[in-house]
XYZ file of C-alpha atoms in Angstrom:
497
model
C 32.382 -5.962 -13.882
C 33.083 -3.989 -16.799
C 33.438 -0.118 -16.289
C 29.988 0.479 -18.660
C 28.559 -3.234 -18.661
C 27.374 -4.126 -15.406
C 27.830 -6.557 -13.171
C 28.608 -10.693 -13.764
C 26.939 -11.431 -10.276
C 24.729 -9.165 -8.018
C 23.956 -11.164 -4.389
C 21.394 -9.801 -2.071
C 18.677 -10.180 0.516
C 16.616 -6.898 -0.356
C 14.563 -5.856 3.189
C 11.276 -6.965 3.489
C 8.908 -4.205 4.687
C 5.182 -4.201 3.828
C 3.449 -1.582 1.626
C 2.102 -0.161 4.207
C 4.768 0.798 6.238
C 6.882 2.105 3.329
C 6.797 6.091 3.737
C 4.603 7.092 0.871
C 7.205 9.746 -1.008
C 9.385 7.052 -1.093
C 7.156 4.382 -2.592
C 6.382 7.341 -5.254
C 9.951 7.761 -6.046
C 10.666 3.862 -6.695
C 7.411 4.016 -8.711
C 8.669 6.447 -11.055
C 11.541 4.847 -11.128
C 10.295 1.879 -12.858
C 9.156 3.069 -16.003
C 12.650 4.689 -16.412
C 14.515 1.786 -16.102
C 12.157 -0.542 -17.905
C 10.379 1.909 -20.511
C 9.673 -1.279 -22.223
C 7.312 -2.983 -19.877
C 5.815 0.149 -17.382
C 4.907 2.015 -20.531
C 1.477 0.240 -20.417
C 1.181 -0.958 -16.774
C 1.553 1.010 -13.568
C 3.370 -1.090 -10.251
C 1.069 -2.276 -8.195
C 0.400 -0.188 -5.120
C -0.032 -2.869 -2.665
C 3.659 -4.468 -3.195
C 6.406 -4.687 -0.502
C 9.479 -3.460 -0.422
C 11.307 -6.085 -1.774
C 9.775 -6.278 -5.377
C 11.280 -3.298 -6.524
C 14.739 -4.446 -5.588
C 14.417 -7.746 -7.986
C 14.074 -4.744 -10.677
C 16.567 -2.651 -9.300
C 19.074 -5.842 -9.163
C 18.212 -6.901 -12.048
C 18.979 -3.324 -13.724
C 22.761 -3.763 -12.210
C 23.758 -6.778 -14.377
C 25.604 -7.060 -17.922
C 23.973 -8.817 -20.366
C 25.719 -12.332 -19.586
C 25.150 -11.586 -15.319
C 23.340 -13.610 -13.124
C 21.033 -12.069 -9.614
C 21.126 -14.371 -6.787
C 18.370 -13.541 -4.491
C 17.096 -14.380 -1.094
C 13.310 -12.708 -0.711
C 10.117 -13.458 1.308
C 8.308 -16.244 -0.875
C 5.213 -13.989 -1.228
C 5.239 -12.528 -5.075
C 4.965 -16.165 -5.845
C 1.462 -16.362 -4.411
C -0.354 -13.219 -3.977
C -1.799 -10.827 -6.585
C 0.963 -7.805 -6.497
C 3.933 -10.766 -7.612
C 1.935 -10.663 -10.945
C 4.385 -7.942 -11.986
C 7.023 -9.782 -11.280
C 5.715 -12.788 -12.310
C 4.982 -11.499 -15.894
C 8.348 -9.637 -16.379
C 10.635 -12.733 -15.845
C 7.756 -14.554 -18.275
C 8.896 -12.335 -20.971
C 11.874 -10.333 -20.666
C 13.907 -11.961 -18.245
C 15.582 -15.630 -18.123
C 13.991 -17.306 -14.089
C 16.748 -20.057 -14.175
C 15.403 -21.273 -10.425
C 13.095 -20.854 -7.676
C 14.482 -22.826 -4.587
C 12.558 -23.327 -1.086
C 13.161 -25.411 1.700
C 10.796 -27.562 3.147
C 12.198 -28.362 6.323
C 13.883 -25.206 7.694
C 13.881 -21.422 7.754
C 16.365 -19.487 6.291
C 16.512 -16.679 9.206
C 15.555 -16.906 12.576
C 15.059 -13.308 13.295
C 12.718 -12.604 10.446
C 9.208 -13.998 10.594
C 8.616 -14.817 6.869
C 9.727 -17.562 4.553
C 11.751 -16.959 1.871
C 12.624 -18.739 -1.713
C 16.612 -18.160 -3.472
C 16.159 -17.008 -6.657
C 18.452 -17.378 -9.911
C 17.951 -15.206 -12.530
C 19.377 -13.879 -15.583
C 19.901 -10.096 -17.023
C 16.526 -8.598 -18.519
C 16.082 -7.421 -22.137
C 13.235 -5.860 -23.939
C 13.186 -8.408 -26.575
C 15.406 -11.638 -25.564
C 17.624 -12.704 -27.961
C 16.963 -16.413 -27.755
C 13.711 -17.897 -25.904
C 13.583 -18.400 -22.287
C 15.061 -20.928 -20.711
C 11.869 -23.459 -18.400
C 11.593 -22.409 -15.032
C 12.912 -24.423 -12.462
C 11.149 -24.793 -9.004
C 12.665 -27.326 -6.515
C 11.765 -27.874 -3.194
C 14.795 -29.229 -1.269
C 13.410 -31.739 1.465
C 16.481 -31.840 3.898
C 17.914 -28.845 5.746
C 20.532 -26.769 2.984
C 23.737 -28.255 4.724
C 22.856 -31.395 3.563
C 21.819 -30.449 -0.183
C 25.718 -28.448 -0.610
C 26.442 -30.482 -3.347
C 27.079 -29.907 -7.417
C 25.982 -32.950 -8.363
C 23.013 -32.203 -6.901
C 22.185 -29.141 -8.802
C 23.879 -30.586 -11.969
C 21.448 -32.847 -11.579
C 18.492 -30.132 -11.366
C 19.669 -28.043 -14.471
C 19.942 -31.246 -16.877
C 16.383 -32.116 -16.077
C 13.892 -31.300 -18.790
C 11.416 -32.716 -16.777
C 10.048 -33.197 -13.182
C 11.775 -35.636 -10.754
C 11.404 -36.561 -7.320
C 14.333 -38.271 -5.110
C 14.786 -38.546 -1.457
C 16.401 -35.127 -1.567
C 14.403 -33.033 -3.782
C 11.271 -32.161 -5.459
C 11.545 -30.776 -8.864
C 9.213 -28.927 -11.232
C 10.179 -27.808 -14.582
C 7.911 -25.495 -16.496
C 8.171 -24.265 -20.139
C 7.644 -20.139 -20.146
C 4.689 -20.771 -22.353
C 2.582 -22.671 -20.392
C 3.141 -20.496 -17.382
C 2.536 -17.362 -19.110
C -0.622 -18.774 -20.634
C -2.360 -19.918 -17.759
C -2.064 -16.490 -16.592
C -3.774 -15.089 -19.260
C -6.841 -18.017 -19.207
C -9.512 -15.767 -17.063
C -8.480 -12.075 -18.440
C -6.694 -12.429 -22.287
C -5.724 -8.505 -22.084
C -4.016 -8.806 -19.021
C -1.467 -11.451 -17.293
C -3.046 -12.178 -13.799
C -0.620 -13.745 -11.066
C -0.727 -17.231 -10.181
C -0.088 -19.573 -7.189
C 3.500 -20.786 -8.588
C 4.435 -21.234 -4.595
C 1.147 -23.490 -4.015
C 1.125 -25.345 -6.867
C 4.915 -25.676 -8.363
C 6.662 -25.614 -4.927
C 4.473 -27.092 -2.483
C 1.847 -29.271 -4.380
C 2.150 -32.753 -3.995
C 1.503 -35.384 -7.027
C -2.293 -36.048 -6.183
C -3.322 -32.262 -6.536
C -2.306 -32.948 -10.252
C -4.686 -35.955 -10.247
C -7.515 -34.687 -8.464
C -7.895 -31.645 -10.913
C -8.258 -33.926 -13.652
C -9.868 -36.751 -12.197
C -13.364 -34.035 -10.564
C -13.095 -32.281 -13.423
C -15.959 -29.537 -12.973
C -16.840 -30.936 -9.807
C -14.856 -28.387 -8.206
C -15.068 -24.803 -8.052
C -13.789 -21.996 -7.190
C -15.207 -21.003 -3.340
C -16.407 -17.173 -5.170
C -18.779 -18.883 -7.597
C -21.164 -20.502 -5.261
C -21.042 -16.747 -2.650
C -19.611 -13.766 -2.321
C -16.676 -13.781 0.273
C -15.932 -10.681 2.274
C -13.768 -9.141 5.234
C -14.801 -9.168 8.473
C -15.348 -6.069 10.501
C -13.043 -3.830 10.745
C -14.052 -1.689 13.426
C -11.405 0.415 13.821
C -11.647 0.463 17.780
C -12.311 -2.793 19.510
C -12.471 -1.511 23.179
C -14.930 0.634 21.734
C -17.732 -1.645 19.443
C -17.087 -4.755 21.298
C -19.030 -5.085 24.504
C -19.994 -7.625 27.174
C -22.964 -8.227 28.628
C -22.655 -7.933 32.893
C -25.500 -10.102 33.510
C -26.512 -6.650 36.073
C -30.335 -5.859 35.903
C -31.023 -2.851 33.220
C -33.871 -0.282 32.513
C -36.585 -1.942 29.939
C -35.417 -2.448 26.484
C -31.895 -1.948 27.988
C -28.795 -4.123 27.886
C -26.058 -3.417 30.962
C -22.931 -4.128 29.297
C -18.653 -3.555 29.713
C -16.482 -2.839 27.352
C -12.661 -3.263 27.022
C -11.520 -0.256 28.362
C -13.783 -0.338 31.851
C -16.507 1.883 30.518
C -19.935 -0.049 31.990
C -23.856 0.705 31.599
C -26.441 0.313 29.931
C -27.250 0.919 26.364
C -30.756 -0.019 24.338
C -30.448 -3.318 22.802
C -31.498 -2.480 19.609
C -28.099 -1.054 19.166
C -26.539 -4.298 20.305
C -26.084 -6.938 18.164
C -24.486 -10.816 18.991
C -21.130 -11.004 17.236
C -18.052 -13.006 17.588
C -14.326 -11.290 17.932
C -12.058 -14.155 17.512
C -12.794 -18.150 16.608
C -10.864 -19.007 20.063
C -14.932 -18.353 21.466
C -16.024 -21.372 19.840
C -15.831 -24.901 20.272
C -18.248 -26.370 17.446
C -18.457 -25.519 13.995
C -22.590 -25.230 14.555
C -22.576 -22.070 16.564
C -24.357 -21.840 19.703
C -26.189 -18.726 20.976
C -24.676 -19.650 24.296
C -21.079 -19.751 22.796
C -21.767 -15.886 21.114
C -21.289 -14.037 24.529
C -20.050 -10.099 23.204
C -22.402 -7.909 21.817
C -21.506 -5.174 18.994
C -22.395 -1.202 18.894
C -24.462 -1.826 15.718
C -26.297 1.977 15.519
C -27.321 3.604 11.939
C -29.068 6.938 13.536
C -27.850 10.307 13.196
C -26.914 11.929 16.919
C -29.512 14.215 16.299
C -32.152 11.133 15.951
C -30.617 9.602 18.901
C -31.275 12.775 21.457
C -31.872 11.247 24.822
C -30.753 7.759 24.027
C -28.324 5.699 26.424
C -26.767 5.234 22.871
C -26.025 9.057 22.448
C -24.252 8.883 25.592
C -21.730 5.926 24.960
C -21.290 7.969 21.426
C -20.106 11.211 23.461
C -18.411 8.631 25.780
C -16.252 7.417 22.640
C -15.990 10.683 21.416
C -14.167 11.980 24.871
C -11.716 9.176 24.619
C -10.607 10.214 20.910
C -12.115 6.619 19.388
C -13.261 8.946 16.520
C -10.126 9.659 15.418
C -8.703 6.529 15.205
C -7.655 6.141 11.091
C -10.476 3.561 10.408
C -13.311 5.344 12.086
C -12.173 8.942 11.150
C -12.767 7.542 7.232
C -16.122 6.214 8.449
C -19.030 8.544 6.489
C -21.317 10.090 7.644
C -20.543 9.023 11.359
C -17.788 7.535 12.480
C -19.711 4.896 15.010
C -21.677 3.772 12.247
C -20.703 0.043 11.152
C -24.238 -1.028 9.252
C -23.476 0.787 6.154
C -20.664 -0.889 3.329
C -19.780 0.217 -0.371
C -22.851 -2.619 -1.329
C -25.311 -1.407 0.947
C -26.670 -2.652 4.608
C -24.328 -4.566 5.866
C -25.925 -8.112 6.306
C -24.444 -11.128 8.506
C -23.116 -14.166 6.672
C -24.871 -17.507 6.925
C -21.003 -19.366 7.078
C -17.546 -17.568 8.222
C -13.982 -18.845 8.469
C -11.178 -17.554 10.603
C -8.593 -15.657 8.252
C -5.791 -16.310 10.160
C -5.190 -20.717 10.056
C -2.475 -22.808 12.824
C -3.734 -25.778 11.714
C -7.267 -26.087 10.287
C -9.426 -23.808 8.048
C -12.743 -23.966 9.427
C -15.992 -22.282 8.425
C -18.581 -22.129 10.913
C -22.043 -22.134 10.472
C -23.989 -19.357 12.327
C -25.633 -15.915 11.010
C -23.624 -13.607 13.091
C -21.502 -10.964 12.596
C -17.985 -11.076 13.211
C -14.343 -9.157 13.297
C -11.973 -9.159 10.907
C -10.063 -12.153 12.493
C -12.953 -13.953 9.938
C -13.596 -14.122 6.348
C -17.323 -14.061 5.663
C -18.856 -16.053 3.149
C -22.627 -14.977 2.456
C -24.049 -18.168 0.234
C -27.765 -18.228 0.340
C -30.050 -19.981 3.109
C -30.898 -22.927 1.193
C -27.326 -23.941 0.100
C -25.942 -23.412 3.773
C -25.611 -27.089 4.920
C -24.264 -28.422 1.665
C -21.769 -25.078 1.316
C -20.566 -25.624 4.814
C -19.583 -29.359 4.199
C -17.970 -28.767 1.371
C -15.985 -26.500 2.487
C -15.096 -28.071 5.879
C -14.193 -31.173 3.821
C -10.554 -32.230 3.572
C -10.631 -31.215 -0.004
C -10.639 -27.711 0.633
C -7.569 -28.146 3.777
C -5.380 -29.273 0.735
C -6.263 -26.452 -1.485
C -5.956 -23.768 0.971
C -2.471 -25.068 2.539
C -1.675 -25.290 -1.229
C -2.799 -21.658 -2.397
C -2.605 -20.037 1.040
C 0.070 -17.181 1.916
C 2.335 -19.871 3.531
C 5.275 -16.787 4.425
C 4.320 -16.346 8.141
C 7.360 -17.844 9.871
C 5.517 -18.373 12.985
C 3.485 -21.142 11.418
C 0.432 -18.816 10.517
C -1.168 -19.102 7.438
C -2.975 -16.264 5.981
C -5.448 -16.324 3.569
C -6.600 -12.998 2.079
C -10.628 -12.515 0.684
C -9.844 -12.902 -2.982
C -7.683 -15.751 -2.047
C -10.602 -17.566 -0.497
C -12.343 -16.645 -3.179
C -10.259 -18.678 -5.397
C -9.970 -21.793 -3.303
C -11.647 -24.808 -5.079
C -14.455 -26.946 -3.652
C -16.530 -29.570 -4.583
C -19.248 -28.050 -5.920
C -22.752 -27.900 -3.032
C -25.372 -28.436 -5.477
C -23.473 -32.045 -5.894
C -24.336 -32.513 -2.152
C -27.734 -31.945 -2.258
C -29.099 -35.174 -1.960
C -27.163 -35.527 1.602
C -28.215 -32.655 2.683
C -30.488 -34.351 5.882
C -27.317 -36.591 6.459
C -24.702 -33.699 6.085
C -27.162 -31.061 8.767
C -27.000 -33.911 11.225
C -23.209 -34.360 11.072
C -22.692 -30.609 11.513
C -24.909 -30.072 13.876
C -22.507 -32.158 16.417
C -19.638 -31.676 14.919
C -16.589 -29.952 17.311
C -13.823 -27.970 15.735
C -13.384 -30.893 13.142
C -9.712 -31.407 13.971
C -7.523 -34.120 11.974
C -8.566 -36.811 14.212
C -12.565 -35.795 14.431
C -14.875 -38.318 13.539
C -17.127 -35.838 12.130
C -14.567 -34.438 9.293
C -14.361 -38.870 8.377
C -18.287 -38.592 8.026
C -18.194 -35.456 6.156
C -15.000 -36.737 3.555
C -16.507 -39.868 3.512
C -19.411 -37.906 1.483
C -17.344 -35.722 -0.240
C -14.796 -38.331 -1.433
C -17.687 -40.537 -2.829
C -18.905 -37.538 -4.574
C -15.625 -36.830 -6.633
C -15.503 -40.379 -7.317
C -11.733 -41.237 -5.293
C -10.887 -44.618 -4.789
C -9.304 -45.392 -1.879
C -5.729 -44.809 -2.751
C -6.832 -41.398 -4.002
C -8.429 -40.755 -0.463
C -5.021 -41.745 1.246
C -2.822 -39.668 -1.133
C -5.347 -36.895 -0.137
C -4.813 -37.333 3.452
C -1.320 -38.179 2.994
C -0.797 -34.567 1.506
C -2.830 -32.259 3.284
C -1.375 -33.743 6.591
C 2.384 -33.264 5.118
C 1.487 -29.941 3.816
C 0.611 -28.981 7.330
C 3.283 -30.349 9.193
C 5.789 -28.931 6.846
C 4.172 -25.357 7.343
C 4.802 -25.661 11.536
C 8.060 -27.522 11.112
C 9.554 -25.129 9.016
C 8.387 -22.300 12.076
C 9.633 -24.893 14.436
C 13.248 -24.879 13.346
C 13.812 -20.814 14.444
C 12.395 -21.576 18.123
C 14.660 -20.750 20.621
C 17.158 -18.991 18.184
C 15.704 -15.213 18.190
């Protein structure tokens, strides 16, 4: 490099550490940071607080390089799908040439590292670029890296000014314009991140077709119901307790909990929830199958004086549960989990587990549950329809699409306002199969790939958005490779950590 110019070439693999584990006078000093290097752009935005480590490097490397120098980076793949790679997202949109965006389907880059990553090639930033941007190149290389080594290959990928497909490689090739405008379509003051991983990296041909062949059939999960967290109580061994099946004083429950505490507390204090989907084994949910009961008290200590709840309070209290971070932010008492920022907190009608191996599923059941659920609170009379729509096969391709697919162990993690965003065919559409669609889900198991159940239900569903039968395969087709690509990928570090 030049002595005042920068670099030609700055090659890294910046550390991956989430924001919450970054100490928080060190976060503040790389947020300050920014606007000093890049008056330009952090003038009128602030970084967002919720970003990993890694993002500020890209600026940082980026910084290092002359104006002719190229960053070659391996990262986790997340700022390509989740709401904090916005910033990132928007700078190389405007001020900075993204020359490629390269994942592999079939392997994992590390073995030691549980996340996925992308290699990114990018040029040196300027507050107004000389020329306009180059397109944006993402390519998905279907066969392990050794096997892609080749010039011609990428000769081949930088010559394209459109997409292409071969044996080898998947490539999409995106004009700057278009990108940057469809992240300005729901908020025109303000660029909002998109799913580039989902839908430029791992989206298959048909996703393109379905979108314009259902039209406004489908929409986003968030319009038909609100979607929230689970509980988060904060102390498990605490809230969560099991009923002993021992005889109990009138009006009394005798329960366990997870840290060998047992007795009895009043039942109107206990309420049926669910800790983890591994309890059930039908999407319906069975009062049989909802065996734990939850500390679910609103009273002051003072209204509770000579309660069997008061007790199990002080009980808590002596084991230093109150102090726990969640519960010691809990106001006015820390035990108290019926009160949110929207008011009483109400059990949802349909939840879905937040954390997905294989299949999303949303079961149907007005109980509360932990935070290893998403809740979805649609209204009584849409229940049925909501819950086959989103149990259909339609919504499996969207969410292994727009889900956070960087969890090298196979795990796909889908956070609330990600859910919120998934499409589905819209319920009212399904209304006059409602009879037919209660009657499916009523039996239905755990609607695995093979269930006849999920056939019934996407047998509906299809018909609805009008796919002919090669549409229905493609559908299948995808979703299933989607999937499989997701575990193989997590598959091909076993055994080498």
């Amino acid at each position: 490099h030049g002595e005042r110019e920068g670099f030609d070439i700055v090659i890294g693999n910046p550390p991956y550490v989430r924001q919450e584990r970054i100490e928080k006078d060190y976060k503040t000093k790389l947020k300050e940071l920014m606007p000093l290097l890049y008056p330009y752009y952090f003038k009128a935005r602030s970084f967002p607080e919720r970003s990993d480590l890694y993002v500020y490097f890209y600026f940082l490397g980026l910084k290092l390089l002359n104006p002719q120098g190229v960053l070659c980076y391996i990262s986790s793949n997340s700022w390509l799908d989740v709401e904090f790679g916005g910033v990132l997202q928007e700078f190389f949109l405007r001020h900075a040439p993204l020359y490629l965006v390269l994942d592999n389907r079939e392997k994992r880059s590390f073995a030691q590292a549980s996340i996925n990553t992308v290699i990114v090639l990018a040029g040196a930033p300027a507050a107004r670029p000389s020329a306009p941007l180059p397109p944006i190149r993402f390519l998905q290389l279907k066969v392990p890296f050794n096997e892609a080594k080749n010039a011609e290959l990428f000769e081949q990928v930088f010559q394209a000014a459109a997409d292409a497909e071969t044996p080898t490689y998947r490539l999409r090739v995106r004009p700057v314009e278009d990108l940057h405008a469809e992240g300005l379509q729901e908020n025109k003051a303000r660029y909002q991140a998109q799913k580039w991983g989902g839908i430029y990296l791992r989206a298959p041909s048909i996703y393109f077709t379905l979108l314009k062949k259902a039209g406004d059939k489908l929409v986003p999960l968030g319009q038909v119901a609100e979607v929230r967290f689970g509980i988060k109580t904060g102390a498990n061994q605490f809230f969560y307790l099991q009923p002993t099946g021992k005889p109990a004083s009138p009006g009394c429950l005798h329960v366990r909990n997870g840290a060998g505490w047992e007795g009895e507390i009043e039942e109107e204090y206990l309420k049926p929830a669910i800790l983890s989907p591994d309890e059930l084994s039908h999407i319906f949910i069975r009062d049989k199958e909802v065996k734990l009961r939850l500390f679910f008290c609103a009273k002051t200590k003072r209204q509770l004086a000579g309660t069997k709840a008061l007790a199990y309070i002080k009980w808590g209290e002596a084991n230093r549960y109150h102090e726990t971070k969640t519960c010691s932010g809990r106001s006015p008492n820390w035990y108290d989990l019926t009160r949110t920022k929207r008011g009483t907190r109400q059990a949802a009608y349909i939840n879905a587990n937040y954390l997905v191996h294989e299949v999303m599923r949303f079961y149907v059941g007005k109980f509360f549950v932990s935070d290893n659920f998403q809740e979805w609170h649609v209204s009584e009379d849409i229940v049925w329809e909501a819950a086959a729509a989103a149990n259909s096969t339609i919504l499996q391709f969207f969410a292994n699409m727009q889900g956070r697919a960087n969890f090298g162990d196979g795990l796909m993690k889908i956070q609330t306002y990600e859910v919120s965003q998934l499409l589905i065919l819209d319920p009212q559409l399904l209304r006059p199969y409602k009879d037919q669609i209660k009657a499916i889900l009523l039996q239905a198991d755990r609607l695995g790939w093979d269930s006849p159940f999920r056939e019934q239900i996407d047998e509906i569903v299809f018909f609805v958005l009008g796919l002919n039968p090669s549409e229905r395969k493609a559908v299948y087709e995808a979703v299933m490779e989607l999937v499989s690509a997701r575990l193989r990928k997590a598959e091909s570090v076993k055994g080498k950590r």
